[in-house]
CSV table of C-alpha atoms in Angstrom, one decimal:
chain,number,residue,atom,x,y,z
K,1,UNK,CA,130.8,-156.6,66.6
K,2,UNK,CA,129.9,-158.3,63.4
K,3,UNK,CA,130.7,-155.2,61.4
K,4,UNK,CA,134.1,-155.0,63.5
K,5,UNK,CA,135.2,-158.0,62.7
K,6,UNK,CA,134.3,-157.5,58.7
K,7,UNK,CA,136.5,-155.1,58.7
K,8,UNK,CA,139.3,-156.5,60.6
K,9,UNK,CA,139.3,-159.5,57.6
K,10,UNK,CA,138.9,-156.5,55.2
K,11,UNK,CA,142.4,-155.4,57.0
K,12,UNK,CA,143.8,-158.9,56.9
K,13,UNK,CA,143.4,-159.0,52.9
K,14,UNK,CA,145.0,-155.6,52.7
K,15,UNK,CA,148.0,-156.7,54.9
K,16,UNK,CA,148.3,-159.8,52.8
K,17,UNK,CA,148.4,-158.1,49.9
K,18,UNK,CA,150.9,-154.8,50.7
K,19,UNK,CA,153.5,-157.8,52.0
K,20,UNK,CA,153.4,-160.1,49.4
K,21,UNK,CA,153.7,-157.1,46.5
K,22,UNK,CA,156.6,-156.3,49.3
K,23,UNK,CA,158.0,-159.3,49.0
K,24,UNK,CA,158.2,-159.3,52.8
K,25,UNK,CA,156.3,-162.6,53.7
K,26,UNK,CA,158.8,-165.2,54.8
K,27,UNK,CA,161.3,-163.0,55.2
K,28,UNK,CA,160.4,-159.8,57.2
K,29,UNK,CA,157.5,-160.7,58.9
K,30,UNK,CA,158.4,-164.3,59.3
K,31,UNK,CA,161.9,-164.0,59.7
K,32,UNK,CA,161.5,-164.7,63.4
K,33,UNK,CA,165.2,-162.6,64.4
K,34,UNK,CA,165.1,-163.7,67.7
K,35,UNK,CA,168.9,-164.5,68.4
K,36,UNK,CA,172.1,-161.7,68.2
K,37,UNK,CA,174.9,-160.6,70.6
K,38,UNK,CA,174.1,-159.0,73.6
K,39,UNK,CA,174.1,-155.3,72.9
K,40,UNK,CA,176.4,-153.1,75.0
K,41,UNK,CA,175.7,-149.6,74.7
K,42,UNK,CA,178.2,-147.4,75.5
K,43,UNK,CA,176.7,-143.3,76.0
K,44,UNK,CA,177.5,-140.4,77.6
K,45,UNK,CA,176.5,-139.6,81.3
K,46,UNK,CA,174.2,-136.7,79.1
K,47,UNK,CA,172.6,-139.1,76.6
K,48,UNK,CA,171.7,-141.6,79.4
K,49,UNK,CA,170.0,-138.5,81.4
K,50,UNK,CA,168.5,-137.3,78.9
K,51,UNK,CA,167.1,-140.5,78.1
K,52,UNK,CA,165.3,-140.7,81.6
K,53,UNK,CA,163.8,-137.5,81.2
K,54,UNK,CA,162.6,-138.7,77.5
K,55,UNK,CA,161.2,-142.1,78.9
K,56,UNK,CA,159.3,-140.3,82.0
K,57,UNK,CA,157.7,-137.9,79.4
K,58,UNK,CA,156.8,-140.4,77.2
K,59,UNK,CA,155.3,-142.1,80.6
K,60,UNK,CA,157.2,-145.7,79.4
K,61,UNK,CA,156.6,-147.1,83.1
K,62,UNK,CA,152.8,-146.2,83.5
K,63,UNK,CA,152.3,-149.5,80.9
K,64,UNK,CA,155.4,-151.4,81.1
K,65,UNK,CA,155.3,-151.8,84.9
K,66,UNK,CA,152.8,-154.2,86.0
K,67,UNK,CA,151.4,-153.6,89.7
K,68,UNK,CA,154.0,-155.0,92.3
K,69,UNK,CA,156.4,-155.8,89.3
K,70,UNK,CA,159.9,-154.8,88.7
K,71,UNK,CA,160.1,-151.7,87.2
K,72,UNK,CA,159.7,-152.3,83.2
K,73,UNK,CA,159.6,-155.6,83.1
K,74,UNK,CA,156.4,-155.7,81.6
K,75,UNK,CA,152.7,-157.4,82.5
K,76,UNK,CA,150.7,-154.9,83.3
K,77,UNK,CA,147.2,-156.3,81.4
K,78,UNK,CA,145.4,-154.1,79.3
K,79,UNK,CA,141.9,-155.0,78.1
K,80,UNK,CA,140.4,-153.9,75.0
K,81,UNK,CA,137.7,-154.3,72.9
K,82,UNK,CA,139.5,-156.8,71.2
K,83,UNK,CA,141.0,-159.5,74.1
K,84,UNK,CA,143.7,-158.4,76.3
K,85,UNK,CA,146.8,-157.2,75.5
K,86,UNK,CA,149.9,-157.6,77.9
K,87,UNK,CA,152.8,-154.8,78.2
K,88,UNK,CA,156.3,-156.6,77.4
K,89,UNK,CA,159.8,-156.4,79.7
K,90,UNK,CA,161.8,-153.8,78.0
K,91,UNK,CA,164.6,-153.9,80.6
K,92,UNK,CA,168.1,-155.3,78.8
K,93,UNK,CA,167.3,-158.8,79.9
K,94,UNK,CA,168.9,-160.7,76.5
K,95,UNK,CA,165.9,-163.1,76.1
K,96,UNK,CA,163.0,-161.6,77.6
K,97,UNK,CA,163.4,-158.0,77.2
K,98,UNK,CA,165.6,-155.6,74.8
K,99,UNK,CA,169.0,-157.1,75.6
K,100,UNK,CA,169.8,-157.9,71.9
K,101,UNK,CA,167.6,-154.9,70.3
K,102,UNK,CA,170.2,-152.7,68.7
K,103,UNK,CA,168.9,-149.0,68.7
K,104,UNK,CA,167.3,-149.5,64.6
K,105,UNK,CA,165.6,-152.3,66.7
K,106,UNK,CA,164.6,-149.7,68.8
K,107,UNK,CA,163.9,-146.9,66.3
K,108,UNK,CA,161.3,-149.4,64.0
K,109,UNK,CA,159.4,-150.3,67.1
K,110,UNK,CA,158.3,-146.7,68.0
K,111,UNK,CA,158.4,-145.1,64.1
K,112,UNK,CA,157.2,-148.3,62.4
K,113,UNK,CA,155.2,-150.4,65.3
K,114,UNK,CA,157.5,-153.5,64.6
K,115,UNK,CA,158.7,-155.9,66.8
K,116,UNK,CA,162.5,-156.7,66.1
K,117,UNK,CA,161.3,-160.3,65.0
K,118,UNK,CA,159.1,-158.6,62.4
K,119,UNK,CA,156.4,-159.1,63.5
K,120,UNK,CA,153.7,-156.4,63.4
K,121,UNK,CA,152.9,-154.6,67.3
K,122,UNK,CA,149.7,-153.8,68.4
K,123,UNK,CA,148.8,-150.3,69.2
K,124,UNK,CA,148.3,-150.6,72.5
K,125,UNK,CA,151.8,-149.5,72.1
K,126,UNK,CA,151.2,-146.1,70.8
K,127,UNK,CA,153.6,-146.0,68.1
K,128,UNK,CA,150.9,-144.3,66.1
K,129,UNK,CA,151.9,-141.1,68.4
K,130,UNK,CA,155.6,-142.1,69.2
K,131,UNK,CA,156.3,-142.0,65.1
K,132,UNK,CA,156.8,-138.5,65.5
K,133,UNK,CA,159.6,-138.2,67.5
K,134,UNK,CA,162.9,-137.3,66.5
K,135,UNK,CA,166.0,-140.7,66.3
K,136,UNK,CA,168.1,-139.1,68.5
K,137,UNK,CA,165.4,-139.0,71.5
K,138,UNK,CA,164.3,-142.5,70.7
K,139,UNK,CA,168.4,-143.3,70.8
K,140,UNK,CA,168.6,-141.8,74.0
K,141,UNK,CA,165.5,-143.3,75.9
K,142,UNK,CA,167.2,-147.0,74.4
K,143,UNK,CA,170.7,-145.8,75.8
K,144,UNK,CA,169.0,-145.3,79.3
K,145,UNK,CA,166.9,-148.4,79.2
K,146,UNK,CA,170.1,-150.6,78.3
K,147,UNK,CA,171.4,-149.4,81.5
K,148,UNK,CA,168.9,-150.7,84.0
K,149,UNK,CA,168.8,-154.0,85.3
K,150,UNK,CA,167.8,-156.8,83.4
K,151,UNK,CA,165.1,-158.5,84.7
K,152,UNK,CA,164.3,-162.1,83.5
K,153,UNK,CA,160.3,-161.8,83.9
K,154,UNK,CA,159.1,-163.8,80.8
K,155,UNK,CA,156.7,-161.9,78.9
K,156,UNK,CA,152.8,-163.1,78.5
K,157,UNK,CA,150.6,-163.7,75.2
K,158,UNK,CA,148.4,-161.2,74.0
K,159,UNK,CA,145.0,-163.1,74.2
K,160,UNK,CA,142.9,-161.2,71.9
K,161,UNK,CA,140.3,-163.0,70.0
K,162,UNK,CA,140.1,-164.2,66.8
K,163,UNK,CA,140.4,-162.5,64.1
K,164,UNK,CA,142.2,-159.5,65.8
K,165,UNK,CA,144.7,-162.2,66.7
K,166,UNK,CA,146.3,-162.4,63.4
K,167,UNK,CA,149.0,-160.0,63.8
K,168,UNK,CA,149.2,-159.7,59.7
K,169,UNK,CA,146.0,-157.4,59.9
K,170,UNK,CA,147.9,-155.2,61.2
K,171,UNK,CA,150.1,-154.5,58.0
K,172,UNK,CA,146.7,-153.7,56.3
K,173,UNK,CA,145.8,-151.4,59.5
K,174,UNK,CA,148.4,-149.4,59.4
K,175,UNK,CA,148.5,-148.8,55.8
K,176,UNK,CA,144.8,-147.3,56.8
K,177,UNK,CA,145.4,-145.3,59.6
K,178,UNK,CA,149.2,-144.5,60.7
K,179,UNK,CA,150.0,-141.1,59.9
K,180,UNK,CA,153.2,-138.9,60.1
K,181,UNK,CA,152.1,-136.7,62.4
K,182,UNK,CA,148.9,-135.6,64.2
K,183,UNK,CA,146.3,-133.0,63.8
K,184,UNK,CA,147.2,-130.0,65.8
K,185,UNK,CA,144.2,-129.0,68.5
K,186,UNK,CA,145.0,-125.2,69.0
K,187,UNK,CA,146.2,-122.7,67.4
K,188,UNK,CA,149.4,-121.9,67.8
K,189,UNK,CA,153.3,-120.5,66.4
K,190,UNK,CA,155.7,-120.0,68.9
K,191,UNK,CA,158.7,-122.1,70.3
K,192,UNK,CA,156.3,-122.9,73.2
K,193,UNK,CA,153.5,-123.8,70.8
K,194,UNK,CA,156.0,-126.1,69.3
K,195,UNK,CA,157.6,-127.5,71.7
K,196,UNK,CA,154.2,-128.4,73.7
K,197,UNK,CA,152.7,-130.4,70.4
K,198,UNK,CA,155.7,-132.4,70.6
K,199,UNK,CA,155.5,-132.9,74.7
K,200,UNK,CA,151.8,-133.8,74.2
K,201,UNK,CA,150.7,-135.3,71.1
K,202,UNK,CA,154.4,-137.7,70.9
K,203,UNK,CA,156.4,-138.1,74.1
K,204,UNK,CA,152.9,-137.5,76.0
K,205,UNK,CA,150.7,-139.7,73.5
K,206,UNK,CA,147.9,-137.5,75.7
K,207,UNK,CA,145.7,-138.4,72.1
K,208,UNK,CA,145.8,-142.2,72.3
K,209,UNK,CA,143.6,-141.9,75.6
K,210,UNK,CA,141.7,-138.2,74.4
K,211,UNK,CA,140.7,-139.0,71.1
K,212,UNK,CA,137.5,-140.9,70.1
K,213,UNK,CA,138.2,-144.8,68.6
K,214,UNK,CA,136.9,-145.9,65.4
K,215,UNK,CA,135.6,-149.6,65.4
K,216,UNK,CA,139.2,-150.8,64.5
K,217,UNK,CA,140.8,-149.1,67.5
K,218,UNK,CA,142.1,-146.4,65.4
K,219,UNK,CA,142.0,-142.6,66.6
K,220,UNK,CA,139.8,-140.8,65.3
K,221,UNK,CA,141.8,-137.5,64.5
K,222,UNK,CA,139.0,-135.5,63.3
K,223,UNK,CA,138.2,-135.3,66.8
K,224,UNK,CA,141.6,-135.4,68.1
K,225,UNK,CA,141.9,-134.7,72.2
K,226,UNK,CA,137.6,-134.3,72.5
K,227,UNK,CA,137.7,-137.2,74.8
K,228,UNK,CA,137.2,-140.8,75.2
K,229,UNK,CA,136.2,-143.8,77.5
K,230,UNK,CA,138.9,-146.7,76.8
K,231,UNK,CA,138.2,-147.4,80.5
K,232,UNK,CA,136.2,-147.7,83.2
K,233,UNK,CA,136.9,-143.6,83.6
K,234,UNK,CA,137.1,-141.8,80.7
K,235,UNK,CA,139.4,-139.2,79.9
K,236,UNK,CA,137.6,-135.7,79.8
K,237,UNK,CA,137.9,-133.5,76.2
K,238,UNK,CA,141.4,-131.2,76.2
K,239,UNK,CA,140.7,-129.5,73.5
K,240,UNK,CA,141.3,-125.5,74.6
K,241,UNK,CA,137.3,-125.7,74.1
K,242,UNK,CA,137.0,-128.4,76.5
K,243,UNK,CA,139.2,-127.3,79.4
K,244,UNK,CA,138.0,-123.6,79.0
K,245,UNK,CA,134.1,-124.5,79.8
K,246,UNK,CA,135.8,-126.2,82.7
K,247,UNK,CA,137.3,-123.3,84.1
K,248,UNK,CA,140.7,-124.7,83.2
K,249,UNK,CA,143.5,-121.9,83.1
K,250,UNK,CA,147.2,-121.9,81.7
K,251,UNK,CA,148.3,-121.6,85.6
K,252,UNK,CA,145.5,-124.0,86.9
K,253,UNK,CA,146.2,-126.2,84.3
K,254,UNK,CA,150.3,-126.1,84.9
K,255,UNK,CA,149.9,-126.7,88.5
K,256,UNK,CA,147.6,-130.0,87.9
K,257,UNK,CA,150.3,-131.2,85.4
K,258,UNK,CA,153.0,-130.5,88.5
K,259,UNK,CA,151.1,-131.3,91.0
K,260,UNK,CA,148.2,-133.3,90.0
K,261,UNK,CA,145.5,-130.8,91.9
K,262,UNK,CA,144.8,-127.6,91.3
K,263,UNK,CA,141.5,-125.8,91.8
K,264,UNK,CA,139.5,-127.5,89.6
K,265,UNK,CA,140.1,-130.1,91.0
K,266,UNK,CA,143.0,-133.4,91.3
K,267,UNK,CA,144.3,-136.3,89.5
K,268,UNK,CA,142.8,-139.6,89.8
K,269,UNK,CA,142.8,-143.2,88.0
K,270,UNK,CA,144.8,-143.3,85.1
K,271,UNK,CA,145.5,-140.1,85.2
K,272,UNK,CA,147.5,-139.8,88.6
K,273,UNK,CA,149.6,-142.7,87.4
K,274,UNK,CA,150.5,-140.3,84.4
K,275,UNK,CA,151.3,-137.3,87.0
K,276,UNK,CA,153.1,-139.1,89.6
K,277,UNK,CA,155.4,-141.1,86.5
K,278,UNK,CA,155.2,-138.3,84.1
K,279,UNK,CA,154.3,-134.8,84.3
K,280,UNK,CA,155.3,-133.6,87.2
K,281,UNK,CA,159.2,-135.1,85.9
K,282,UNK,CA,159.2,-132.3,83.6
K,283,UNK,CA,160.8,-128.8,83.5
K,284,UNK,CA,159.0,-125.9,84.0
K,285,UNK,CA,159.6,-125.1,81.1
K,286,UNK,CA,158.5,-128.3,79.6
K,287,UNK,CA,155.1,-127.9,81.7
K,288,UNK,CA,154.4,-124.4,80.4
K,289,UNK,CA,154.9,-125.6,76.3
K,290,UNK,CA,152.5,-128.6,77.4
K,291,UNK,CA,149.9,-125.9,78.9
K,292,UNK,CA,150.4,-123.3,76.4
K,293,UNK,CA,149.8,-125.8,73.2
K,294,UNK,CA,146.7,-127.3,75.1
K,295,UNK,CA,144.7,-124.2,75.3
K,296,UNK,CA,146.8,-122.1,72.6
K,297,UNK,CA,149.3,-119.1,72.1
K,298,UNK,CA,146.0,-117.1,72.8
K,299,UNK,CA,144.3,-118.8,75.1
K,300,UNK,CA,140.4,-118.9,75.2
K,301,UNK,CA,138.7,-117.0,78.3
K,302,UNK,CA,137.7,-119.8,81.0
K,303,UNK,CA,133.8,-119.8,81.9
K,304,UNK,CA,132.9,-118.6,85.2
K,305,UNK,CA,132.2,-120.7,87.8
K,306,UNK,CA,128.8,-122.0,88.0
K,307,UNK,CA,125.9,-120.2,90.6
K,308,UNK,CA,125.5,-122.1,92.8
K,309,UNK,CA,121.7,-124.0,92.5
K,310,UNK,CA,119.5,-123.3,95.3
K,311,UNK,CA,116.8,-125.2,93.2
K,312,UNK,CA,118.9,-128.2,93.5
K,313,UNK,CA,117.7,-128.3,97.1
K,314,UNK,CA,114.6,-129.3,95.8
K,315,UNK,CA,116.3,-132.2,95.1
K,316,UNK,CA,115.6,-133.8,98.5
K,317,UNK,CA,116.3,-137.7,97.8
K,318,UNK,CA,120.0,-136.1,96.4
K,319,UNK,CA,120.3,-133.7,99.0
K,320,UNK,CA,119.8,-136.2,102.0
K,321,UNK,CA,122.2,-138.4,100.7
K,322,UNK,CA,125.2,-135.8,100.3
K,323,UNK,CA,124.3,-134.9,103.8
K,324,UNK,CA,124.9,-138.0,105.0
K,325,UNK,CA,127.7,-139.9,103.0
K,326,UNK,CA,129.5,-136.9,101.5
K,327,UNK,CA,129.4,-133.4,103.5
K,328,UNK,CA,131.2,-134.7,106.5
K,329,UNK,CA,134.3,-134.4,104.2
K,330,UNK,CA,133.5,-131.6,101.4
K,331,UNK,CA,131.6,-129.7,103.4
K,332,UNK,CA,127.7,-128.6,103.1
K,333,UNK,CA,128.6,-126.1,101.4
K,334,UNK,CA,130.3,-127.9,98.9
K,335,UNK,CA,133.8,-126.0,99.8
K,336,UNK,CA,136.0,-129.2,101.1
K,337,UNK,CA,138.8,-128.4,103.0
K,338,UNK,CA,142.5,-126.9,101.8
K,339,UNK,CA,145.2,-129.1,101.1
K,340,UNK,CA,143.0,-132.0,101.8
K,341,UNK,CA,139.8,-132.3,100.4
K,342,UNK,CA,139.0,-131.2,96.9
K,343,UNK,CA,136.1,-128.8,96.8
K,344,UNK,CA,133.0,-129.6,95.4
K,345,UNK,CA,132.2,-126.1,93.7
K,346,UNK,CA,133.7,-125.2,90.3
K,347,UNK,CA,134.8,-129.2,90.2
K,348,UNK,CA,135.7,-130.0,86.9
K,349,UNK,CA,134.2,-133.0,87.0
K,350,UNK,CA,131.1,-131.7,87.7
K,351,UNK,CA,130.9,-129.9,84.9
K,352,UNK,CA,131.8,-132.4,82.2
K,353,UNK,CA,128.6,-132.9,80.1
K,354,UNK,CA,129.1,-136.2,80.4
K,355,UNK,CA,128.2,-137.6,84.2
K,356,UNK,CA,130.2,-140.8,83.6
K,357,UNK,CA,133.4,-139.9,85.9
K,358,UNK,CA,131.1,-138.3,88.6
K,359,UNK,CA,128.9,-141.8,88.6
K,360,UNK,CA,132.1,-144.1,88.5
K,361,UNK,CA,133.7,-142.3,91.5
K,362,UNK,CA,130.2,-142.0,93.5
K,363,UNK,CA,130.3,-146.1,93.1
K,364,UNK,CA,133.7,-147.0,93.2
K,365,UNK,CA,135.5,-144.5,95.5
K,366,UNK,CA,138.5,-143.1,94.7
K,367,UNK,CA,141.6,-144.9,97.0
K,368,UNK,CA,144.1,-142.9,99.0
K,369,UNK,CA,146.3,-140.9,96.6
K,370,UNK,CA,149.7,-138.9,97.3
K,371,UNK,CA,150.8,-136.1,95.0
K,372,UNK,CA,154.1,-134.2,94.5
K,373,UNK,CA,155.1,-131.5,97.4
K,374,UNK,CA,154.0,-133.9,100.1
K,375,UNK,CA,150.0,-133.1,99.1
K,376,UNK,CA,147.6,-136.5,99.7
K,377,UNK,CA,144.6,-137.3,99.1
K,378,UNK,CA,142.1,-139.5,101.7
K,379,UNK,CA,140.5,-142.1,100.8
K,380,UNK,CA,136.9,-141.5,99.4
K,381,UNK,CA,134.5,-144.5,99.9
K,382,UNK,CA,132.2,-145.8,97.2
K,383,UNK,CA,128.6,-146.0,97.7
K,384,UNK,CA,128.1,-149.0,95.3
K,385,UNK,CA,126.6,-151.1,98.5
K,386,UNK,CA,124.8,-147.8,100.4
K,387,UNK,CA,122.5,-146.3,97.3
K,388,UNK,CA,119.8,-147.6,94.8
K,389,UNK,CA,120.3,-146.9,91.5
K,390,UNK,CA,117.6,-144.4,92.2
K,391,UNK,CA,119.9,-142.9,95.0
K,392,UNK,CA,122.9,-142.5,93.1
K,393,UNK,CA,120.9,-140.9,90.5
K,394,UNK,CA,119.7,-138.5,92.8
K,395,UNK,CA,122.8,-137.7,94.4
K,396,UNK,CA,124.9,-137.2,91.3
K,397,UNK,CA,121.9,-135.1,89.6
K,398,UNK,CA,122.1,-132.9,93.1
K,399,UNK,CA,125.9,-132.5,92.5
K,400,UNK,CA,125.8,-131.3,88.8
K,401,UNK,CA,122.9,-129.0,89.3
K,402,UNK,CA,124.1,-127.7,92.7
K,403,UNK,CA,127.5,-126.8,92.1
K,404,UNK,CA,128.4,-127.9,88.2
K,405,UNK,CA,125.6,-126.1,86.2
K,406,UNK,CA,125.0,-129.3,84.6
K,407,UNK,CA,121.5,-130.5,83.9
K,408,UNK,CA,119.9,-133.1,86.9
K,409,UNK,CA,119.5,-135.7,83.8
K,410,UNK,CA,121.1,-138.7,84.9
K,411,UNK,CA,118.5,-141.4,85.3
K,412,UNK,CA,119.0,-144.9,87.2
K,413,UNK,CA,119.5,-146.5,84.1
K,414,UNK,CA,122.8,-144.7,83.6
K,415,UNK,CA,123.6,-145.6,86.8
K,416,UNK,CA,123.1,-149.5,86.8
K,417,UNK,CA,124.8,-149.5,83.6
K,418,UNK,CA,128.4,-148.5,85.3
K,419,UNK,CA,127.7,-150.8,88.2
């Protein structure tokens, strides 16, 4: 932390010193453009639909729609390392949301990360993969947001701690670590290829969730889409590596980006909210360039499924409790049941390396969810109140060896520590 925070001064001096040799101080940053006329943006019945489609790729309502809020209107919380950050109204409201933002407004907010007061955005926003895309998409999502409803929901303070609350660190933070464009992950020509890096690592921002942070919050695109843990579940490496030793396919893969379940297994956390807002809004088309730039114009051979572990059995502590809390619904065999419950063998989430996911859902549960084509999930319980630390150790290790061809490795430790 105390290192963190260094280098967040170290940041602050940088800012300082890029705006005052800019000559901005006082009169970009601090120029506090707050008032203006009431935009009226007059597009075409095209432009506007197009925008929609633009703003569900780019997922604009997962963040800026708090739970049992208007659509938009901002609040949703979003805790980081740093203090809590809160998603703002973007409806056309003229003095709570983007009312009065004209589309360069607009425009410098996603390319540049700056708020049309000048003052610097944090990038919780991901502007640092937004910068990528093209004016005229980041014209039309604006033409399609100025046509919702304004809602008057005033927007909340950040309430990040000090120093990260001095937004002119973030002049020196971008100098560091915004980029034109990110790494690609695969390799890849075609118009597919093409299009899919744009759908993914821009309108998607799949990175700002994949990638690995640095102590400043910055991505870490050496290791671009290997995975991360910004919450309490972390998002799995989606790297054509990554989802190939998961038994990920360009079909299976499509499917779960329609649908949100596929064989390997469904959609959950943060991750159905980008589904059921996002992905499964796009084209065909749209879903095949996503799929084909995630695991490549060639794409790598999945691995098998894992044999099944009859050593796991010896397991017994693990073993008794799947029999009793879990294999009423997936099944002894592990197989669950079509269309209803996801099976238990060849899970991709049993066969991350890393058991975090499996351990979070074994506590927590994982609520009622409904997918695309009329599909639903039932609710799965957590076992937070029903197992020791010892107990959830020893189911999860029996899961991963049975049926993930993972090692039995996790120890109670690892367990209390995700209580």
């Amino acid at each position: 932390m105390r290192v963190r925070r260094l280098l967040w001064v170290a940041a602050i001096a940088v800012g300082f010193v890029l705006v005052t040799l800019a000559g901005f101080v006082g009169t970009v940053l601090l120029s506090g453009k707050t008032g203006g006329p009431l935009q009226v943006v007059k597009a075409s019945a095209d432009v506007v639909a197009r925008g929609k489609y633009l703003a569900e790729a780019a997922d604009c309502a997962a963040c800026h729609s708090a739970p049992g809020g208007a659509p938009y209107a901002g609040g949703l919380a979003m805790a980081s390392g740093f203090g809590t950050i809160y998603a703002t109204n973007i409806t056309p409201d003229p003095d709570n949301g983007i009312g009065r933002w004209t589309s360069d407004d607009f425009w410098r907010a996603l390319h540049n990360g700056m708020r049309r007061d000048g003052q610097p955005l944090y990038p919780a926003m991901p502007y640092t993969s937004y910068r990528g895309m093209t004016r005229a998409d980041s014209d039309a999502i604006y033409a399609w947001l100025m046509q919702l409803r304004p809602m008057p929901v005033a927007n909340r303070q950040t309430a990040l701690d000090f120093p990260y609350n001095i937004r002119l660190g973030m002049a020196g933070w971008n100098t560091l670590f915004l980029t034109d464009s990110l790494p690609a992950t695969s390799q890849g020509s075609s118009a597919a290829w093409q299009r899919g890096r744009y759908l993914v690592d821009v309108l998607g921002h799949c990175g700002e969730c994949h990638t690995p942070r640095g102590p400043l919050g910055e991505m870490e695109l050496s290791r671009s889409l290997t995975g991360s843990a910004l919450g309490r579940v972390g998002a799995p490496d989606i790297t054509p590596a990554g989802l190939a030793a998961r038994g990920w396919t360009p079909a299976s893969l499509g499917t779960y980006l329609s649908r949100g379940i596929a064989g390997p297994g469904s959609a959950f956390a943060d991750m159905h909210q980008v589904v059921v807002l996002s992905t499964r809004n796009l084209t065909p088309d749209d879903v095949a360039a996503m799929t084909t730039y995630l695991l490549g114009d060639k794409p790598p051979s999945p691995a098998p499924p894992p044999a099944v572990d009859a050593v796991a059995t010896v397991n017994e502590a693990g073993r008794t409790s799947y029999v009793a809390l879990c294999a009423g619904c997936h099944g002894l065999d592990g197989r669950g049941i079509p269309n209803t419950i996801v099976p238990l063998r060849n899970n991709s989430t049993l066969r991350l390396a890393d058991p975090r996911n499996l351990i979070v859902a074994t506590l927590d549960g994982i609520g009622p969810q409904n997918f695309p084509h009329r599909m639903s999930l039932p609710t799965m319980p957590g076992f937070a109140d029903k197992l020791t630390d010892e107990q959830a150790a020893a189911l999860v290790n029996y899961l991963r060896a049975a049926w993930g061809g993972q090692k039995p490795d996790v120890t109670a430790a690892t367990v209390r520590a995700l209580r």
